[in-house]
PDB file of C-alpha atoms in Angstrom:
ATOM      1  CA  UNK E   1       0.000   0.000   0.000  1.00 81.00           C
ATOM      2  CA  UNK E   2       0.831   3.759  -0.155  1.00 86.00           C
ATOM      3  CA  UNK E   3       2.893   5.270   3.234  1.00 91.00           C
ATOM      4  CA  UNK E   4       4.088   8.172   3.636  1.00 94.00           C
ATOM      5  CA  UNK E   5       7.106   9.200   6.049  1.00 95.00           C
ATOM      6  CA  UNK E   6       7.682  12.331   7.565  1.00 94.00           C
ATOM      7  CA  UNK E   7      10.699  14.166   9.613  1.00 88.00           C
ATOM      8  CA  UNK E   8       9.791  13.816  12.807  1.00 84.00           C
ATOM      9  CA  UNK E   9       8.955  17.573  14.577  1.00 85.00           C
ATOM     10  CA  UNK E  10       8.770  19.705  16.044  1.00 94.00           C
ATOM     11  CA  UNK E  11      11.495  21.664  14.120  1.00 96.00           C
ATOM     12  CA  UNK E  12      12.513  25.369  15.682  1.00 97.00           C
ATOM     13  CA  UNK E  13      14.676  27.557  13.829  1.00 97.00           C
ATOM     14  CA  UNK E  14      15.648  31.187  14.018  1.00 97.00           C
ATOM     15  CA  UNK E  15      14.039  33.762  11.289  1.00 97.00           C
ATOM     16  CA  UNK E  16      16.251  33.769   8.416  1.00 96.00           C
ATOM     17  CA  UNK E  17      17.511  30.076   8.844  1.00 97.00           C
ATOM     18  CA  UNK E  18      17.570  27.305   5.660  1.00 97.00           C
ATOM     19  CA  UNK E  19      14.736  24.628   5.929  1.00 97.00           C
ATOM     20  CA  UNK E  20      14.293  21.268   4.730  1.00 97.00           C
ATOM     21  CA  UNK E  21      11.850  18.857   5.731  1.00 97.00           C
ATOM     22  CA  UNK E  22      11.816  15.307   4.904  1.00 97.00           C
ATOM     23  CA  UNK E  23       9.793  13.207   2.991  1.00 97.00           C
ATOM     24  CA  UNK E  24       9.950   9.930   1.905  1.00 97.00           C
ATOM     25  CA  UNK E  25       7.114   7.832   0.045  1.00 95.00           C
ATOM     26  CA  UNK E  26       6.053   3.861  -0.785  1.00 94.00           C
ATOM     27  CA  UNK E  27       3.693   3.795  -3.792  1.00 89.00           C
ATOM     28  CA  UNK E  28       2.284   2.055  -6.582  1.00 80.00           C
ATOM     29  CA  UNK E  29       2.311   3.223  -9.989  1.00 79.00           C
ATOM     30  CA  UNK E  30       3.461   6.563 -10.580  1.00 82.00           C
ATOM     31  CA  UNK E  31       2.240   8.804  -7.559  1.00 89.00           C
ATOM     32  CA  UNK E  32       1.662  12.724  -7.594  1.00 89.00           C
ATOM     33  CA  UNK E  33       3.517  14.578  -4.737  1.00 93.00           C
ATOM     34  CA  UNK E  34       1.915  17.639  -2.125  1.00 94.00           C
ATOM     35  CA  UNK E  35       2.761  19.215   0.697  1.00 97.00           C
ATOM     36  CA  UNK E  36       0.380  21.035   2.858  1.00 96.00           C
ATOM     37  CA  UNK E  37       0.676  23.324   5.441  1.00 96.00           C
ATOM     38  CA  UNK E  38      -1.727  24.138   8.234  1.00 93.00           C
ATOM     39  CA  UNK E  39      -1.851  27.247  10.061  1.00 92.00           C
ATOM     40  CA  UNK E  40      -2.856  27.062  13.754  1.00 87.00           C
ATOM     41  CA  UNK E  41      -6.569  26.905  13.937  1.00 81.00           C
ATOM     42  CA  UNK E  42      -7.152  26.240  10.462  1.00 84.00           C
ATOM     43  CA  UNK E  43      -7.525  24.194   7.243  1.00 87.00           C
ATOM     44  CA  UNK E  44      -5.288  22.661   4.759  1.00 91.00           C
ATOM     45  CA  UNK E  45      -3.360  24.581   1.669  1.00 92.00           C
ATOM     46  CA  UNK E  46      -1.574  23.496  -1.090  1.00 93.00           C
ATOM     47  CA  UNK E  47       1.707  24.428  -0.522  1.00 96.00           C
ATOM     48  CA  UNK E  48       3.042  23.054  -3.639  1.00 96.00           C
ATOM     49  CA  UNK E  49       2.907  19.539  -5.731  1.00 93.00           C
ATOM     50  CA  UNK E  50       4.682  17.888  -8.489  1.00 93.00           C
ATOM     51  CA  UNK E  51       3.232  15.049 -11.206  1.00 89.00           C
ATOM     52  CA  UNK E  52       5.934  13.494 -12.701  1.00 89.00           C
ATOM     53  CA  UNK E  53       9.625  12.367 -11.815  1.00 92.00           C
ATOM     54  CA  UNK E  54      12.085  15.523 -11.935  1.00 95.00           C
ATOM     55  CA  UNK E  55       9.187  18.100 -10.985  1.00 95.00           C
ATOM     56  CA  UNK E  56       9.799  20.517  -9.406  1.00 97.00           C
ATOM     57  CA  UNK E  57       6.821  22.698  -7.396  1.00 96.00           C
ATOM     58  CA  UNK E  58       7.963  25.727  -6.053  1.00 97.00           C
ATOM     59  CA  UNK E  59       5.225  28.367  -4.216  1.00 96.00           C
ATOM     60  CA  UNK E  60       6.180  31.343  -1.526  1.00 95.00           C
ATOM     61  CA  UNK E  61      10.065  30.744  -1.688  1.00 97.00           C
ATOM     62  CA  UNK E  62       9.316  27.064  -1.094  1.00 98.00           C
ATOM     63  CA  UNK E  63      10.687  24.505  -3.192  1.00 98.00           C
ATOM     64  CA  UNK E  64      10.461  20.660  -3.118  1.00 98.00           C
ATOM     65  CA  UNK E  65      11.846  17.767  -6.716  1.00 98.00           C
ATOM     66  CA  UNK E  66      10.353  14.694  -6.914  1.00 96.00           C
ATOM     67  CA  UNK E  67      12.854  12.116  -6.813  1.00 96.00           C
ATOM     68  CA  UNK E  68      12.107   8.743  -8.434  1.00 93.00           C
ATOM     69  CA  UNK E  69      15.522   7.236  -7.442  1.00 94.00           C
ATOM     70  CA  UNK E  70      15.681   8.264  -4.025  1.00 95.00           C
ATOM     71  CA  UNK E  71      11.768   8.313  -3.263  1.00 95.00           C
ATOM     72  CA  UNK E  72      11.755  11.448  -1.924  1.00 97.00           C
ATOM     73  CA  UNK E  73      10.267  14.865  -2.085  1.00 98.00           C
ATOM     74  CA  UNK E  74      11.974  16.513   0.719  1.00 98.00           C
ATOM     75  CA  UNK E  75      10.835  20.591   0.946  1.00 98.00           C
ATOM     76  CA  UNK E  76      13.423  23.735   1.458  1.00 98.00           C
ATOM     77  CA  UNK E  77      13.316  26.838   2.102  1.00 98.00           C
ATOM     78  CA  UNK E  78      16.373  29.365   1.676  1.00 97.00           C
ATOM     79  CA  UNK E  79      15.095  31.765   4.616  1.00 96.00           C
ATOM     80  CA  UNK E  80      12.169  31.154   6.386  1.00 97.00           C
ATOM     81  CA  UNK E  81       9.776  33.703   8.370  1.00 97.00           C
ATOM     82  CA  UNK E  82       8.091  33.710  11.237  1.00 96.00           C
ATOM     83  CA  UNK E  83       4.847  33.454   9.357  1.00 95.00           C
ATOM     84  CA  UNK E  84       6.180  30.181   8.138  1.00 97.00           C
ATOM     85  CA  UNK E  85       5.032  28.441  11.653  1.00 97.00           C
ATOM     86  CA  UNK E  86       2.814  26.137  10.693  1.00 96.00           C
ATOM     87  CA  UNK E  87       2.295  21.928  10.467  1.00 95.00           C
ATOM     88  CA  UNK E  88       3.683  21.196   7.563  1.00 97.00           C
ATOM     89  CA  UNK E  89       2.456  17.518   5.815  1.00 96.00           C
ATOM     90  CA  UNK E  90       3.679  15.388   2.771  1.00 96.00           C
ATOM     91  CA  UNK E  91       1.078  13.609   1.093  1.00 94.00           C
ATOM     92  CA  UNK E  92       0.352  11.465  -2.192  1.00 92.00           C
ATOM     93  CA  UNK E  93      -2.369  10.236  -4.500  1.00 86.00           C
ATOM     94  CA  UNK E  94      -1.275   7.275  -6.418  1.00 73.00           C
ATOM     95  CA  UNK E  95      -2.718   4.327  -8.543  1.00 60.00           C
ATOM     96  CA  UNK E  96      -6.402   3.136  -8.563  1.00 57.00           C
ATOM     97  CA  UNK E  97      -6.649   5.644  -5.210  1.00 53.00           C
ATOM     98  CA  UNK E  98      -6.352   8.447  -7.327  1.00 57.00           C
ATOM     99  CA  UNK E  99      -9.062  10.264  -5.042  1.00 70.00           C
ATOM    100  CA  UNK E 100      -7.284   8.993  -1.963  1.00 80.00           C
ATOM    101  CA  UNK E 101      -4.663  11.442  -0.039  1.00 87.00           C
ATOM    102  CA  UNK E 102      -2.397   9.450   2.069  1.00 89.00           C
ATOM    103  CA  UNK E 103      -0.604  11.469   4.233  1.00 93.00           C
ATOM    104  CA  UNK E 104       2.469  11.569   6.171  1.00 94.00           C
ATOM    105  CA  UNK E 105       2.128  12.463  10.108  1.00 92.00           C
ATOM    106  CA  UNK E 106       2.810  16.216   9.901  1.00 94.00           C
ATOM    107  CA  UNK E 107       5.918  18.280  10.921  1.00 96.00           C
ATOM    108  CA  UNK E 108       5.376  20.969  13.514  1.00 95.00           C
ATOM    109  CA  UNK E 109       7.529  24.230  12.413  1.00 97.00           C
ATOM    110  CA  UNK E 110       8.259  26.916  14.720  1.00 97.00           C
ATOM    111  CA  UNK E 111      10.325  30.196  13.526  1.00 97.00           C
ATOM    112  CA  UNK E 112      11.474  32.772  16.433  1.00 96.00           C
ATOM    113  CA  UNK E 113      11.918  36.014  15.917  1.00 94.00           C
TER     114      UNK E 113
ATOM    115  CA  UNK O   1     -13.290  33.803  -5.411  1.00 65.00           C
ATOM    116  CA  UNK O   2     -14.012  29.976  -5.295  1.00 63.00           C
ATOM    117  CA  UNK O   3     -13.903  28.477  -2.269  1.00 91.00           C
ATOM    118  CA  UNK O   4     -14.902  25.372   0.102  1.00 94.00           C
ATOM    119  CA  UNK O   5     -16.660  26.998   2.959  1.00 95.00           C
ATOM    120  CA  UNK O   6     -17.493  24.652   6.394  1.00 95.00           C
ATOM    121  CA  UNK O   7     -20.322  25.759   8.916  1.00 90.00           C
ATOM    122  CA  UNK O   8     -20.203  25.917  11.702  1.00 92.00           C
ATOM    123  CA  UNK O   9     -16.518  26.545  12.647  1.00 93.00           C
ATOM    124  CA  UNK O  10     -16.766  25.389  15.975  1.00 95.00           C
ATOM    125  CA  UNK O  11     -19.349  22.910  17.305  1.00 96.00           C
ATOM    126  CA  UNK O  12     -20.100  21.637  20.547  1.00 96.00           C
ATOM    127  CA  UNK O  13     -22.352  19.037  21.270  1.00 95.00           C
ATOM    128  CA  UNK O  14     -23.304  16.495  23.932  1.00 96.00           C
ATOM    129  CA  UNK O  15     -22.679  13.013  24.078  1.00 96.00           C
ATOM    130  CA  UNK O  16     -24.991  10.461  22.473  1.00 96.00           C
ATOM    131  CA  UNK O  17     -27.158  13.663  20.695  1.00 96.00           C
ATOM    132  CA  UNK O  18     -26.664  14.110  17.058  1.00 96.00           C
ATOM    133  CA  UNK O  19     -24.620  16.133  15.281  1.00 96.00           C
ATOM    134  CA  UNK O  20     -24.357  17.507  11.526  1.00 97.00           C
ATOM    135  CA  UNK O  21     -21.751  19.195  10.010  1.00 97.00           C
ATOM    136  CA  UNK O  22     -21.947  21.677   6.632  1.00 97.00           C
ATOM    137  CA  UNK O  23     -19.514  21.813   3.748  1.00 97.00           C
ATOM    138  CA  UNK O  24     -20.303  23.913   0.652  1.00 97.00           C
ATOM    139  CA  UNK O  25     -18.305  24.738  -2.083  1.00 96.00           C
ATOM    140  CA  UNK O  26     -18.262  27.025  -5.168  1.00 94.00           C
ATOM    141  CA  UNK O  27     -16.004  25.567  -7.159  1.00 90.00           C
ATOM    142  CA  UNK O  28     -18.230  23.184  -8.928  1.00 90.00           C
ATOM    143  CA  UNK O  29     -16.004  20.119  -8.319  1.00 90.00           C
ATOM    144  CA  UNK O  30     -17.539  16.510  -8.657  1.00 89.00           C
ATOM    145  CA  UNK O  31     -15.661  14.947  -5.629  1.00 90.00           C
ATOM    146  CA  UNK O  32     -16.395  15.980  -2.254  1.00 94.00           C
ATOM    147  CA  UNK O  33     -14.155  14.664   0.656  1.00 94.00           C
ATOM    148  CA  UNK O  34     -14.954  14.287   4.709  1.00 96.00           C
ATOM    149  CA  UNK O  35     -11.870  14.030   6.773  1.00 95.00           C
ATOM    150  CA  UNK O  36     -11.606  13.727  10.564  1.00 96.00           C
ATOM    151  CA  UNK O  37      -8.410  14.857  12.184  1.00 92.00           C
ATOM    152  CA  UNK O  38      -7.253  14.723  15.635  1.00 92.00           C
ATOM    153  CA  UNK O  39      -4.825  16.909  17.816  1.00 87.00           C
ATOM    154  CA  UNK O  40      -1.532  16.801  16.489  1.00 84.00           C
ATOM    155  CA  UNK O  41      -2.318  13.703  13.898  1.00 88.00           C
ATOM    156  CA  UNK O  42      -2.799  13.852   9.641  1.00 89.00           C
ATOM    157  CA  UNK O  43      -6.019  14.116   8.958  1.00 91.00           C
ATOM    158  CA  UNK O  44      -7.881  10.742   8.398  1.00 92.00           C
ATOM    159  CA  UNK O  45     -10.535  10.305   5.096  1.00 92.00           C
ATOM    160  CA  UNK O  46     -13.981   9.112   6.236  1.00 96.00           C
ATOM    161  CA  UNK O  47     -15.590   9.170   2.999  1.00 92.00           C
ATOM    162  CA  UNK O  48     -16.194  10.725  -0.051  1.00 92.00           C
ATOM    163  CA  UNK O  49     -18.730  11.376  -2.852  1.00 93.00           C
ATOM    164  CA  UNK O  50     -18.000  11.227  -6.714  1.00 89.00           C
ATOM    165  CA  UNK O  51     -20.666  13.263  -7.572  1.00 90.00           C
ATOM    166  CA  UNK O  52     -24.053  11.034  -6.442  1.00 93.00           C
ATOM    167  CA  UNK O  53     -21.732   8.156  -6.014  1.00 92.00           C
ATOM    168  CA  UNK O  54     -20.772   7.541  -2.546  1.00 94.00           C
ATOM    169  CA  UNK O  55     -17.696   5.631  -1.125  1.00 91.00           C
ATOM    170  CA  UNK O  56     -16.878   4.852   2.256  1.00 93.00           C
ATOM    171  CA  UNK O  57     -13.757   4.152   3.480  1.00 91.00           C
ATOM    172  CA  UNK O  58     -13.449   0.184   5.233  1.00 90.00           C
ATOM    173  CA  UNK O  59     -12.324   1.842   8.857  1.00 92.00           C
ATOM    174  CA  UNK O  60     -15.213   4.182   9.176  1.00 96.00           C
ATOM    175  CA  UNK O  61     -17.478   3.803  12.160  1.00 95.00           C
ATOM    176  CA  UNK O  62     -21.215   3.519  10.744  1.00 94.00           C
ATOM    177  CA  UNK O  63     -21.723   6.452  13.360  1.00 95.00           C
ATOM    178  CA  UNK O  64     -20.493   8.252  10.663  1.00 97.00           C
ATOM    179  CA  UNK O  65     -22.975   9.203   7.840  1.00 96.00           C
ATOM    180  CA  UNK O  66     -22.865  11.824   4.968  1.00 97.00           C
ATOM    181  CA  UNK O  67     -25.540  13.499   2.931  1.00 96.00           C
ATOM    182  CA  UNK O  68     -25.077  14.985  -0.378  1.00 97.00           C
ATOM    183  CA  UNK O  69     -28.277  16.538  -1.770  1.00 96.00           C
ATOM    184  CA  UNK O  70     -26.474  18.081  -4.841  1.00 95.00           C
ATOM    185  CA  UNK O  71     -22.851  19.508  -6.438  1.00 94.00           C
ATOM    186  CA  UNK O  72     -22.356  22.665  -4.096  1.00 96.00           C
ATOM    187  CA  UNK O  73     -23.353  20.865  -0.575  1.00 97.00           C
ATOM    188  CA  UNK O  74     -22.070  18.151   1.449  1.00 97.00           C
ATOM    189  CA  UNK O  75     -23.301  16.891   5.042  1.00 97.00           C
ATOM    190  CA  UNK O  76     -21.309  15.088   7.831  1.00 97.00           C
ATOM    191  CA  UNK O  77     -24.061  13.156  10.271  1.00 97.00           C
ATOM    192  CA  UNK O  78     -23.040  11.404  13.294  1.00 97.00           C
ATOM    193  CA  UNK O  79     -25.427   9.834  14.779  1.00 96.00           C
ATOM    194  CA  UNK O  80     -24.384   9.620  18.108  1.00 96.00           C
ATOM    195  CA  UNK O  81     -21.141  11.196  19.546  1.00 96.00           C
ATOM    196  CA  UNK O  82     -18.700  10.175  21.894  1.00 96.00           C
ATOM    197  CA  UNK O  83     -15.977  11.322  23.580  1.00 95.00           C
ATOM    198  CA  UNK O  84     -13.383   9.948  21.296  1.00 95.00           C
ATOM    199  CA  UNK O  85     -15.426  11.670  18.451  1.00 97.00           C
ATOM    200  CA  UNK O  86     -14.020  15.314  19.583  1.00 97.00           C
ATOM    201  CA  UNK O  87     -11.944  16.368  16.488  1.00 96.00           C
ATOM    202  CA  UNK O  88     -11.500  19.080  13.523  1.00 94.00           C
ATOM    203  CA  UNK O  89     -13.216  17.758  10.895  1.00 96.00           C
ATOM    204  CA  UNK O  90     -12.272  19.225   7.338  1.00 95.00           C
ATOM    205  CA  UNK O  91     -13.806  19.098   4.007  1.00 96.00           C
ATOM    206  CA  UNK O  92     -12.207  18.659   0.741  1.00 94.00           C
ATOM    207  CA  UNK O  93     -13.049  19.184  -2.630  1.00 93.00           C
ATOM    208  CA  UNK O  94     -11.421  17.988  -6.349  1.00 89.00           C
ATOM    209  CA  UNK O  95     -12.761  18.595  -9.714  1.00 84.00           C
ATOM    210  CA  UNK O  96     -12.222  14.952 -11.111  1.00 71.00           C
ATOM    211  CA  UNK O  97     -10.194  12.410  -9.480  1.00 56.00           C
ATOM    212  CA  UNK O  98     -10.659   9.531 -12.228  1.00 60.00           C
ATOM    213  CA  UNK O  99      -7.657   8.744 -14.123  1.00 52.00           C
ATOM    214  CA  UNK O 100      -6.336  12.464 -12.263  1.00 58.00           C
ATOM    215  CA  UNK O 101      -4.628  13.333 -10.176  1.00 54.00           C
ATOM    216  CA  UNK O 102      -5.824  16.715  -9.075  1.00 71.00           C
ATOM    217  CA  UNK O 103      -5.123  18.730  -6.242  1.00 81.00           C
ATOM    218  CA  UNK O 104      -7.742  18.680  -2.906  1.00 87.00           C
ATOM    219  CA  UNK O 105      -8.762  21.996  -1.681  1.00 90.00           C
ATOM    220  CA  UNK O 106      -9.911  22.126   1.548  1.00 92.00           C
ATOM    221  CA  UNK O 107     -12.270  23.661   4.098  1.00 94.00           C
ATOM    222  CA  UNK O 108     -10.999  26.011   7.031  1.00 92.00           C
ATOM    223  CA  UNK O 109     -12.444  22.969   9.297  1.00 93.00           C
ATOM    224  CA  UNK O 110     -15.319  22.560  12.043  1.00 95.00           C
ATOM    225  CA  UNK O 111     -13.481  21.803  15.395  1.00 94.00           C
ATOM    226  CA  UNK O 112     -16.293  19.676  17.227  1.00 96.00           C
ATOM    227  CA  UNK O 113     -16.482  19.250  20.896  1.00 96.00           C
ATOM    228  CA  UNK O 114     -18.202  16.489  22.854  1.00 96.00           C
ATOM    229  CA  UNK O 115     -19.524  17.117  26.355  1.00 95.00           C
TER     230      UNK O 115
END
């Protein structure tokens, strides 16, 4: 079956610091990548996805490449903000569960001032 | 703008006395999604409707029910809460998930408490 795993949180940096969160996935056929990000209180957004091997989604200085090889889809950021606190969670949709998210657990990000 | 739009936002309700939950959406997409989420876990898919066509997922508890009377609205039902029922519960929308992969957009959640 589809799995998704997550970097374990929480994750604190200081404002201006480089992020990456990682992401590793088990799937069948040929999954599409997300990640998500919740703000306290709220809802899920699309952060940013990618279809297809060697993708790469990019949104709000966030970046993440779909890696075939290596099964990954790890996201960066070169300087994140303090408005970037937030969960952040990988997810897929892949073979006859095309309508099916599977998620990873969700990566608590804190940024201090 | 387009958007997925979840009533109330906060709910509290008693144990064992029903509950329903709104979800309405403007985007004119044929799949509508329920999801329950609890503190600090991914959110977890209860069901969801291709168009008319409902599916249920094999773990959900038949306290769970959902209504969808046509494209723009979408009901959660339980039937009779408990405690371990207390969660955000979001809804999610795509515009056609066969043979597509298309993005989810989602709901700003109903947090639900049960007394």
């Amino acid at each position: 079956g589809n799995s998704v795993t997550q970097m374990e949180g929480p994750v604190t940096l200081s404002e201006e610091a480089f992020l990456t969160i990682n992401c590793t996935y088990t799937a069948t056929g040929y999954p599409s990548l997300f990640w998500y990000v919740q703000y306290p209180g709220e809802g899920l957004q699309l952060l940013l996805k990618a279809t297809k091997a060697d993708d790469k989604g990019s949104n709000k200085g966030f970046e993440a490449t779909y890696r075939k090889e290596t099964t990954s889809f790890h996201l960066e950021k070169g300087s994140v903000q303090v408005s970037d606190s937030a969960v952040y969670f990988c997810a897929l949709t892949s073979g006859g569960s095309n309508y099916k998210l599977t998620f990873g657990k969700g990566t608590l990000l804190t940024v201090n001032p | 703008d387009a958007m997925v739009i979840q009533n109330p936002r906060y709910q509290v309700t008693q144990f064992g006395k029903p509950v329903t939950l709104s979800c309405s959406q403007t985007l004119n997409h044929n799949v509508m999604y329920w999801y329950q989420q609890k503190s600090s876990q991914a959110p977890k898919l209860l069901f969801h409707y291709y168009d008319k066509d409902f599916n249920n997922e094999a773990d959900t508890p038949d306290n769970f029910q959902s209504r969808r009377p046509n494209t723009s609205f979408c009901f959660l039902d339980i039937r009779s809460p408990g405690l371990g029922d207390a969660a955000m519960y979001l809804c999610a929308t795509s515009r056609d998930s066969r043979g597509r992969k298309d993005e989810q957009f989602f709901g700003p959640g109903t947090r639900l408490t049960v007394l």
